[in-house]
PDB file of C-alpha atoms and ligand atoms in Angstrom:
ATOM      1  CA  UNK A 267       0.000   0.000   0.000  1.00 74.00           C
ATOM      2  CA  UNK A 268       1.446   3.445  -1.068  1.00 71.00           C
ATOM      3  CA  UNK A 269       0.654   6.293   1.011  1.00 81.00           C
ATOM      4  CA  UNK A 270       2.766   9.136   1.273  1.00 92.00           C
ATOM      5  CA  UNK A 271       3.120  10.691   4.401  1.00 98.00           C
ATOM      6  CA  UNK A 272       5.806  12.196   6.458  1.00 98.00           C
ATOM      7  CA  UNK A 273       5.950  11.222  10.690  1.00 98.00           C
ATOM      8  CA  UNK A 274       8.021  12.320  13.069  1.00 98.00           C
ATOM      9  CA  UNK A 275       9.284  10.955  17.015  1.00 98.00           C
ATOM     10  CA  UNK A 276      10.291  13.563  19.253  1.00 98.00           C
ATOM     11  CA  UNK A 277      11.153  13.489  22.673  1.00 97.00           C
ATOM     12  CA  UNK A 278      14.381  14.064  24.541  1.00 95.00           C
ATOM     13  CA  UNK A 279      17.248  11.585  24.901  1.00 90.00           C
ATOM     14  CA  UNK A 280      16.395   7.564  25.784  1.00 91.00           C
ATOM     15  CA  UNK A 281      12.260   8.677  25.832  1.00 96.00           C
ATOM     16  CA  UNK A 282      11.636   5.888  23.334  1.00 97.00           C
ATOM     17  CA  UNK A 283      12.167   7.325  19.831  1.00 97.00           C
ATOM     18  CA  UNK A 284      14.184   4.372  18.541  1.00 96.00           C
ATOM     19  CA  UNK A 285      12.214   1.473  19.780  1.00 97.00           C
ATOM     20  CA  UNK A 286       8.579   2.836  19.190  1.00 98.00           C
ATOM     21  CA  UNK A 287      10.059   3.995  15.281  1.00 98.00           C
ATOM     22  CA  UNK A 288      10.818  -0.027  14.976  1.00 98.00           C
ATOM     23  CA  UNK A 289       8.086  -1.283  16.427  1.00 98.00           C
ATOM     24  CA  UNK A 290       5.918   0.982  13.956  1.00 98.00           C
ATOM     25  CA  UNK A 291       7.897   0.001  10.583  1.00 98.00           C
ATOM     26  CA  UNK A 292       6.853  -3.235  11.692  1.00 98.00           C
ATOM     27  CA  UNK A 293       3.535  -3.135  12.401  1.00 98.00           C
ATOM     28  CA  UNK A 294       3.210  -0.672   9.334  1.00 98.00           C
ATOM     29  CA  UNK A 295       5.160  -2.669   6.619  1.00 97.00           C
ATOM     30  CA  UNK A 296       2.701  -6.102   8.332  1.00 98.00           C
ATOM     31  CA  UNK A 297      -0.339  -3.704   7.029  1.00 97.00           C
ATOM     32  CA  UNK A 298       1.461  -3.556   3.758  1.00 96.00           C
ATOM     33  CA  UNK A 299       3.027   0.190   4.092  1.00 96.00           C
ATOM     34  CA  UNK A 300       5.822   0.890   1.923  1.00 97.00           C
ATOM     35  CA  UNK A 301       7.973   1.990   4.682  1.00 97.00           C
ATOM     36  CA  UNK A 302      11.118   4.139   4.656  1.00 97.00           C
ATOM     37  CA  UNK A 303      12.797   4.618   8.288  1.00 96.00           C
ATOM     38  CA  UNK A 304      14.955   7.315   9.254  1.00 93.00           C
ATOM     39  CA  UNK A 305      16.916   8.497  11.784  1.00 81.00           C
ATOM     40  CA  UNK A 306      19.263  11.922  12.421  1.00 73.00           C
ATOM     41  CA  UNK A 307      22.047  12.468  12.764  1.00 70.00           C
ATOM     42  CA  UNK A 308      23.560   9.308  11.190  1.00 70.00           C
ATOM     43  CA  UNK A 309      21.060   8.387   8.210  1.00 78.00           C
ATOM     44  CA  UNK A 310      23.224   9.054   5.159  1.00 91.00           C
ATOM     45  CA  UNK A 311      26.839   8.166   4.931  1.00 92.00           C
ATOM     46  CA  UNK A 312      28.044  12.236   5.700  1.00 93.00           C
ATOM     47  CA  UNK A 313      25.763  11.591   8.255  1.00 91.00           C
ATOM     48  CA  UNK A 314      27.134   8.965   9.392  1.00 90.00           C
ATOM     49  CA  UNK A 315      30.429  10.731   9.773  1.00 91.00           C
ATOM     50  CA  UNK A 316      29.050  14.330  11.000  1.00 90.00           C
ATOM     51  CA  UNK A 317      27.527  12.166  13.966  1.00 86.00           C
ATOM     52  CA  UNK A 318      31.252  11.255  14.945  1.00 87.00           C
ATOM     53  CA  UNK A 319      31.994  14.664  15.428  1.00 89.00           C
ATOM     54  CA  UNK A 320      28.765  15.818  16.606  1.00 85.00           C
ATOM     55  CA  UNK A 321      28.778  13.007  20.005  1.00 81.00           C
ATOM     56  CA  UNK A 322      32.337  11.851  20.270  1.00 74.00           C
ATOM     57  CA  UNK A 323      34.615  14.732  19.368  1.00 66.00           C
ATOM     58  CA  UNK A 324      36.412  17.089  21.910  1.00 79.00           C
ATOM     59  CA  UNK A 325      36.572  19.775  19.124  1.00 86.00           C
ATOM     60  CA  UNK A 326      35.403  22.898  21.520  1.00 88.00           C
ATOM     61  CA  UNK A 327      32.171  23.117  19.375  1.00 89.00           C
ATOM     62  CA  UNK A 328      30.345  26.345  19.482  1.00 90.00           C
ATOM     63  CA  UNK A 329      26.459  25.596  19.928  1.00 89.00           C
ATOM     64  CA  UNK A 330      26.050  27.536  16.479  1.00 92.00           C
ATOM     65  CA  UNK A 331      28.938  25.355  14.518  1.00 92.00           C
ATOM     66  CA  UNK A 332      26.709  22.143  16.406  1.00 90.00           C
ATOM     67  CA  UNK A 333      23.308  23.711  14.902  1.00 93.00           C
ATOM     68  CA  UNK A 334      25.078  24.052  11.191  1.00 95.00           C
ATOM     69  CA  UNK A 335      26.319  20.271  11.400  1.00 93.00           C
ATOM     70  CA  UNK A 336      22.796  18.944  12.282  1.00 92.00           C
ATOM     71  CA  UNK A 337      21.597  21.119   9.886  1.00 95.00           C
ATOM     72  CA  UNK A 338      24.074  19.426   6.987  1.00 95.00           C
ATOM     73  CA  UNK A 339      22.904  16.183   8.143  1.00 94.00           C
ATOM     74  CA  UNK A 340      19.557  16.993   7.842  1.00 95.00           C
ATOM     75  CA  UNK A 341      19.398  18.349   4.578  1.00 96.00           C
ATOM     76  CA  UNK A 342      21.472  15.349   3.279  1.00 95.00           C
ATOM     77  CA  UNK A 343      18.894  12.984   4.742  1.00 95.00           C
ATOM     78  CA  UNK A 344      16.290  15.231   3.113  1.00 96.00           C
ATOM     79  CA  UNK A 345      17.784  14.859  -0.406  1.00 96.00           C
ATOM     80  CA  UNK A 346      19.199  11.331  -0.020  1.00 96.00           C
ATOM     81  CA  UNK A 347      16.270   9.423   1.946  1.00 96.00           C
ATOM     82  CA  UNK A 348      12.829  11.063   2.328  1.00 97.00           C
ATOM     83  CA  UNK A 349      12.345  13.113  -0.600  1.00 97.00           C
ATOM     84  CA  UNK A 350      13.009  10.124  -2.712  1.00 97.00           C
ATOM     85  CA  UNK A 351      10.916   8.291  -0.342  1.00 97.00           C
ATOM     86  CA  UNK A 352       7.865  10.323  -0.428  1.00 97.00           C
ATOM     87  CA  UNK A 353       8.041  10.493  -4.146  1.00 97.00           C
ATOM     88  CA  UNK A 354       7.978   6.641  -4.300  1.00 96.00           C
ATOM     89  CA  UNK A 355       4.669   7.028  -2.176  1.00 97.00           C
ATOM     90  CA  UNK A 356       6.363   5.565   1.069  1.00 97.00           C
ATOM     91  CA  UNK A 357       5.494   5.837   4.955  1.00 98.00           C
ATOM     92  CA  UNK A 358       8.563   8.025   6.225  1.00 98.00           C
ATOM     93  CA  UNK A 359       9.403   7.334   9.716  1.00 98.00           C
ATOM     94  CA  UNK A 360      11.833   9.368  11.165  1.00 97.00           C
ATOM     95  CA  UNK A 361      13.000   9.684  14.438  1.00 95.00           C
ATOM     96  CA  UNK A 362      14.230  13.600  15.111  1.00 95.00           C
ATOM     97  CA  UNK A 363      13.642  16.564  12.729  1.00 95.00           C
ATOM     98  CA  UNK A 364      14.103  20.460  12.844  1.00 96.00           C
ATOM     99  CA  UNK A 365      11.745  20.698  15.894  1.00 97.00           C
ATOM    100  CA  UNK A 366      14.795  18.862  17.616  1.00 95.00           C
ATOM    101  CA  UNK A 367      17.093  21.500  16.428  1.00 94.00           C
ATOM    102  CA  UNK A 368      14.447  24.311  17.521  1.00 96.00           C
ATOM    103  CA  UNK A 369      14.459  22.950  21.086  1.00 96.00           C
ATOM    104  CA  UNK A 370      17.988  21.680  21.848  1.00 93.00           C
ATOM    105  CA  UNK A 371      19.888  24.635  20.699  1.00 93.00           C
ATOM    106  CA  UNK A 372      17.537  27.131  19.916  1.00 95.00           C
ATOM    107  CA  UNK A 373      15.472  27.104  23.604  1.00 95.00           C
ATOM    108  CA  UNK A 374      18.192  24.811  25.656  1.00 93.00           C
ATOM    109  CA  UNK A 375      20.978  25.530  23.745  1.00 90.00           C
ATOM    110  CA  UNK A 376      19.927  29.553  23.888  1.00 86.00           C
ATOM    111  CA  UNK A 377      21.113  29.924  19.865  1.00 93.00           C
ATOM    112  CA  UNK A 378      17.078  31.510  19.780  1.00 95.00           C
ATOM    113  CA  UNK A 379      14.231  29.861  19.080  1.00 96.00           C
ATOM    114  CA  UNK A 380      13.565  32.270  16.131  1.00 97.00           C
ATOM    115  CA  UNK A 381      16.793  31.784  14.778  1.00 97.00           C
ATOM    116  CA  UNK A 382      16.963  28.031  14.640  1.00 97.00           C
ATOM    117  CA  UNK A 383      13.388  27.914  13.258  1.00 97.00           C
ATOM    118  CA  UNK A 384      14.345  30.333  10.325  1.00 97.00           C
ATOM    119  CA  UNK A 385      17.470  29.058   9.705  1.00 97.00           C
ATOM    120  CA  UNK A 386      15.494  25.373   9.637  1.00 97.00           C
ATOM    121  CA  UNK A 387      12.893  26.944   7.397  1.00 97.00           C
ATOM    122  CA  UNK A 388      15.730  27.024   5.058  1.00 98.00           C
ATOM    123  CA  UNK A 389      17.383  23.818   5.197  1.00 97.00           C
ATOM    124  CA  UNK A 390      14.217  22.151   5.138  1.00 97.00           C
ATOM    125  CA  UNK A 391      12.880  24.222   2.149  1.00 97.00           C
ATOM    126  CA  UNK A 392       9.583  24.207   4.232  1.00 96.00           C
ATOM    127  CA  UNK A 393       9.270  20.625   4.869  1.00 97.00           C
ATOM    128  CA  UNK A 394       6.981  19.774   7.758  1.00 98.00           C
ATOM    129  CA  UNK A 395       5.806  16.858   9.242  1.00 98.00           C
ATOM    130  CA  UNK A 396       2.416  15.740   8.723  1.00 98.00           C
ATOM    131  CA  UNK A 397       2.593  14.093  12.404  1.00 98.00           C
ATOM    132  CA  UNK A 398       4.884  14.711  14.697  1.00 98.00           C
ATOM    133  CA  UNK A 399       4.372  12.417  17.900  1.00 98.00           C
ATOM    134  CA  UNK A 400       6.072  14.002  21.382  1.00 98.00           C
ATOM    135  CA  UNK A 401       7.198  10.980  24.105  1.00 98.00           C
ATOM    136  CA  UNK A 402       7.189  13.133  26.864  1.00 98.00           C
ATOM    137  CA  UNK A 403       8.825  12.081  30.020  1.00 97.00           C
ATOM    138  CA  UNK A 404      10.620  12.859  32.917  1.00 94.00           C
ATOM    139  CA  UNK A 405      14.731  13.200  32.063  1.00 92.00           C
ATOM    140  CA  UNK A 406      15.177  11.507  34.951  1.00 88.00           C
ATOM    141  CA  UNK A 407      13.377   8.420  34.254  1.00 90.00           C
ATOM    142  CA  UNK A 408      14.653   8.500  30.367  1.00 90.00           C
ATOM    143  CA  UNK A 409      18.277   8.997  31.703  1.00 85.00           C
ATOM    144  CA  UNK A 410      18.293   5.881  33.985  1.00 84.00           C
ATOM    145  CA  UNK A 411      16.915   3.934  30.965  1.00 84.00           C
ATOM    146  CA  UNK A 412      20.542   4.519  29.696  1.00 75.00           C
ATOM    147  CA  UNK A 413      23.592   4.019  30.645  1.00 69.00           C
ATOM    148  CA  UNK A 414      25.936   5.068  27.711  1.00 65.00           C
ATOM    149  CA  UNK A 415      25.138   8.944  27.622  1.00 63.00           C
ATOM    150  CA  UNK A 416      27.421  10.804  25.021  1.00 62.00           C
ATOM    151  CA  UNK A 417      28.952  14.361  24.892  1.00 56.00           C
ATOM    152  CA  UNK A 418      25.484  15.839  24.122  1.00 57.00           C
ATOM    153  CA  UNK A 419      23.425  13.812  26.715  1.00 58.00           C
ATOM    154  CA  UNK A 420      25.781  14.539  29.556  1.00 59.00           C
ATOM    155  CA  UNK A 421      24.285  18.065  29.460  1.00 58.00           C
ATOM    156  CA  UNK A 422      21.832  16.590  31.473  1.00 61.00           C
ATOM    157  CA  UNK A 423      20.229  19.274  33.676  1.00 69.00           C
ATOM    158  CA  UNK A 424      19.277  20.801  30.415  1.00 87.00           C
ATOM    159  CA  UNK A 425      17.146  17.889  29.200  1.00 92.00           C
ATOM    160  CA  UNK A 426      13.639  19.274  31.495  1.00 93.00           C
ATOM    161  CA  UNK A 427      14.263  22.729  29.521  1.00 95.00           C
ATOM    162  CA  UNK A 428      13.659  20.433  26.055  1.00 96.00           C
ATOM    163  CA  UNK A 429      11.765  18.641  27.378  1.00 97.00           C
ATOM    164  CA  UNK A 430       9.065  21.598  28.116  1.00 97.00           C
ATOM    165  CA  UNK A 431      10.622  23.412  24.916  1.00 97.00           C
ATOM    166  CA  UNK A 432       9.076  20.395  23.052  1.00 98.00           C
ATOM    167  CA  UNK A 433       5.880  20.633  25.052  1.00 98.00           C
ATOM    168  CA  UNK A 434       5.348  24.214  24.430  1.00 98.00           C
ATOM    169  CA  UNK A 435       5.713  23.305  20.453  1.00 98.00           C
ATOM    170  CA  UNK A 436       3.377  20.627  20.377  1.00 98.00           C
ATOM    171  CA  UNK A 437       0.508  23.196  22.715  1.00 98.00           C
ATOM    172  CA  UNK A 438       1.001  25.778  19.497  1.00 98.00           C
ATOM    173  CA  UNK A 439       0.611  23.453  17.185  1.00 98.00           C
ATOM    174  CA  UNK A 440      -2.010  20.844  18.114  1.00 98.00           C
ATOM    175  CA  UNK A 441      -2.873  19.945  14.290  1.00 97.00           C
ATOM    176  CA  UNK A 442       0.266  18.313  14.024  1.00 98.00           C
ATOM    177  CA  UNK A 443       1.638  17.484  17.057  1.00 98.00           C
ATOM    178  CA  UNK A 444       0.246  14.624  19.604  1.00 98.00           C
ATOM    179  CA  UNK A 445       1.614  14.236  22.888  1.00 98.00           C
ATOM    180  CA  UNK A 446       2.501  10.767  24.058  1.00 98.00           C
ATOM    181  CA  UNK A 447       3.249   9.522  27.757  1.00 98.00           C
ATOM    182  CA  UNK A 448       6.370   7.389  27.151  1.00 98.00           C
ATOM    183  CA  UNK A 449       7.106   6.699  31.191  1.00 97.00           C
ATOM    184  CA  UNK A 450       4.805   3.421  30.404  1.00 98.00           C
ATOM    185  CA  UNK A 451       5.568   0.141  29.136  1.00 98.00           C
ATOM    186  CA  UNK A 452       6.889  -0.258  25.827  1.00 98.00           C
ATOM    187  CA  UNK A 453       3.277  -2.048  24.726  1.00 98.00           C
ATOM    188  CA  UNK A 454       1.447   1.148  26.317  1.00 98.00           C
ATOM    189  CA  UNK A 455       3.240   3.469  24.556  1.00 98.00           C
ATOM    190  CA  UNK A 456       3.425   1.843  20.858  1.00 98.00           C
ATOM    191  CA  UNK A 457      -0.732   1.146  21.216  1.00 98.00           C
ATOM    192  CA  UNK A 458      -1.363   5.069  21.593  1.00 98.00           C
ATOM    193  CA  UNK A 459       1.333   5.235  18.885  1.00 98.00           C
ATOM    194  CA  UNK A 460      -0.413   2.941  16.041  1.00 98.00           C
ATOM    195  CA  UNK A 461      -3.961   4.407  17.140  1.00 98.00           C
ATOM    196  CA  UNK A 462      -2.610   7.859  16.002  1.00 98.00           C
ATOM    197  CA  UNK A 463      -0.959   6.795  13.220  1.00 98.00           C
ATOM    198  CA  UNK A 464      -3.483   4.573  11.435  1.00 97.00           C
ATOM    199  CA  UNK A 465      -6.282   7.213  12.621  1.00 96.00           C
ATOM    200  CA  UNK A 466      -4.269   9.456  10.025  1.00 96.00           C
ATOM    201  CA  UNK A 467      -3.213   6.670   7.399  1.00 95.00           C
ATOM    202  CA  UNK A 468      -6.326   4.738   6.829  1.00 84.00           C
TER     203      UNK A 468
HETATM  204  N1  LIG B 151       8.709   2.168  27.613  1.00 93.49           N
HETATM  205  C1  LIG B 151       9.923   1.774  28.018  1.00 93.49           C
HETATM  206  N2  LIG B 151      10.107   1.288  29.257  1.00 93.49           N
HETATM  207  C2  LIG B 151      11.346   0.903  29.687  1.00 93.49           C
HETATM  208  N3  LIG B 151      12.466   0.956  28.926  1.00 93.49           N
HETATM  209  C3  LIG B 151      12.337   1.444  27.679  1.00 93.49           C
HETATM  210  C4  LIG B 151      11.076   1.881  27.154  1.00 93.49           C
HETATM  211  N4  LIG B 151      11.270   2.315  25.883  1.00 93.49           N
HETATM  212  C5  LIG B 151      12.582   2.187  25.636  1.00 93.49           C
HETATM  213  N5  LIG B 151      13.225   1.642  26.702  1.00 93.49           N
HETATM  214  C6  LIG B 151      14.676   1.375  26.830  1.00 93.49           C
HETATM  215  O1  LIG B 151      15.271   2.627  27.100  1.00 93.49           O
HETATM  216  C7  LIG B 151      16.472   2.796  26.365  1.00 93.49           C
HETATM  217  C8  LIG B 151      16.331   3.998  25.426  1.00 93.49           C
HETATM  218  O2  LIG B 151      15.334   3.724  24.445  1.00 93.49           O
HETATM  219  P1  LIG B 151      15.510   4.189  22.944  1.00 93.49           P
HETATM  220  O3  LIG B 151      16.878   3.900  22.453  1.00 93.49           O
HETATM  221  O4  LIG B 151      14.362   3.640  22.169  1.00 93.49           O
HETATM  222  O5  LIG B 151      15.324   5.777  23.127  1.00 93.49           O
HETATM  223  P2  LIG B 151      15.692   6.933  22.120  1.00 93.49           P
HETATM  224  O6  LIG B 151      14.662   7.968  22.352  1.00 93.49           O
HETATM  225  O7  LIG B 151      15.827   6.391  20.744  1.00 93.49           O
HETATM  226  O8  LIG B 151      17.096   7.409  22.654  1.00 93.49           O
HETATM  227  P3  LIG B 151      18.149   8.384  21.906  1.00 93.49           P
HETATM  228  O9  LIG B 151      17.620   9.764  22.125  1.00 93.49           O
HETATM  229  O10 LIG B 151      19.421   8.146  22.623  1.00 93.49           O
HETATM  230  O11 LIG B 151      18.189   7.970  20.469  1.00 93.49           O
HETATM  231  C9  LIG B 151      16.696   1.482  25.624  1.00 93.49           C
HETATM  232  O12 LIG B 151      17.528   0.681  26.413  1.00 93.49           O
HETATM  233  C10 LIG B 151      15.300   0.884  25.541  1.00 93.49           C
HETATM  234  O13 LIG B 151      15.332  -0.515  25.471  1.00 93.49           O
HETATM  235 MG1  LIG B 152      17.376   6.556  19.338  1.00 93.49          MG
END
């Protein structure tokens, strides 16, 4: 089945993203989806590398030079993977887009939230999800969830300020966003997940 449509996890780090995103390509490719799955940075193969230097790198990074880099990544993964993807007709699944960028370093990260989202109105050339579904939880649940936290993640005290960054998105833009509580079980969480999705697919 070919539908093209364009979803989105968000949430901040270890909320879920990457195990609800499988769980969905599954269930959605068993429903006969054409399904394309992405994830940022690390997609494409520059993303692949820019995500070396973006988590492992001691390079002194200025939060604008880190904003750039996700911002190459993204637009590579654009070109590369989900415009192609969406022209074939496919389910794109990714997990992060520009709203990550907005509330990392553009509320967290204090680059400006106007700034990132302009600047991400470029890269983007106006692409916007047509879902974007929030796991919202607490960073201190996520965190113990994980126990490999790179450069980024160690910022830790700043994950409740994305975390509410992200909330304040999805509350001005209800038509797109859905908020999802990810501090349940796996099987909680990916049964409000499929009920939104196949709400908007079928
Ligand atoms: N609902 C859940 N309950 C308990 N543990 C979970 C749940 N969902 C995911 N986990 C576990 O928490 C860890 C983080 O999950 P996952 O990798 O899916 O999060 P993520 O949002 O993709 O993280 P990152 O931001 O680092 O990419 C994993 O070990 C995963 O198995
Ligand atoms: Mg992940």
């Amino acid at each position: 089945m070919r539908r093209n449509f364009f979803l989105t996890f968000e949430g901040i780090d270890g909320c879920g993203k990457s195990t609800q995103a499988e769980r969905l390509k599954q269930a959605l490719m068993d429903r006969h989806f054409s399904v394309t799955h992405t994830f940022e940075p690390g997609g494409t193969a520059l993303g692949r590398k820019l995500r070396t230097i973006l988590v492992h790198d001691e390079l002194n990074m200025s939060l604008f030079s880190e904003v750039l880099l996700f911002a190459a990544d993204r637009r590579q993964d654009i070109d590369e993977v989900i415009n192609p993807a969406l022209q074939r007709g496919d389910v794109v699944i990714g997990e992060r887009f520009a709203d990550s960028s907005v509330a990392y370093q553009g509320v967290a990260g204090n680059v400006g939230q106007e700034r990132v989202e302009r600047l991400m109105d470029i890269v983007t050339s106006g692409l916007v999800p047509d879902l974007t579904l929030l796991l919202d939880i607490d960073p201190r649940i996520s965190l113990a969830r994980k126990t490999d936290l790179d450069r980024i993640e160690q910022r830790g005290t700043l994950l409740d300020t994305v975390r509410h960054a992200f909330l304040d998105m999805a509350a001005k833009q209800p038509e797109r966003w859905v908020v999802i509580d990810a501090a349940r079980s796996v099987d909680e969480v990916f049964s409000d997940v499929l009920e939104e999705v196949l709400q908007r697919l079928e």
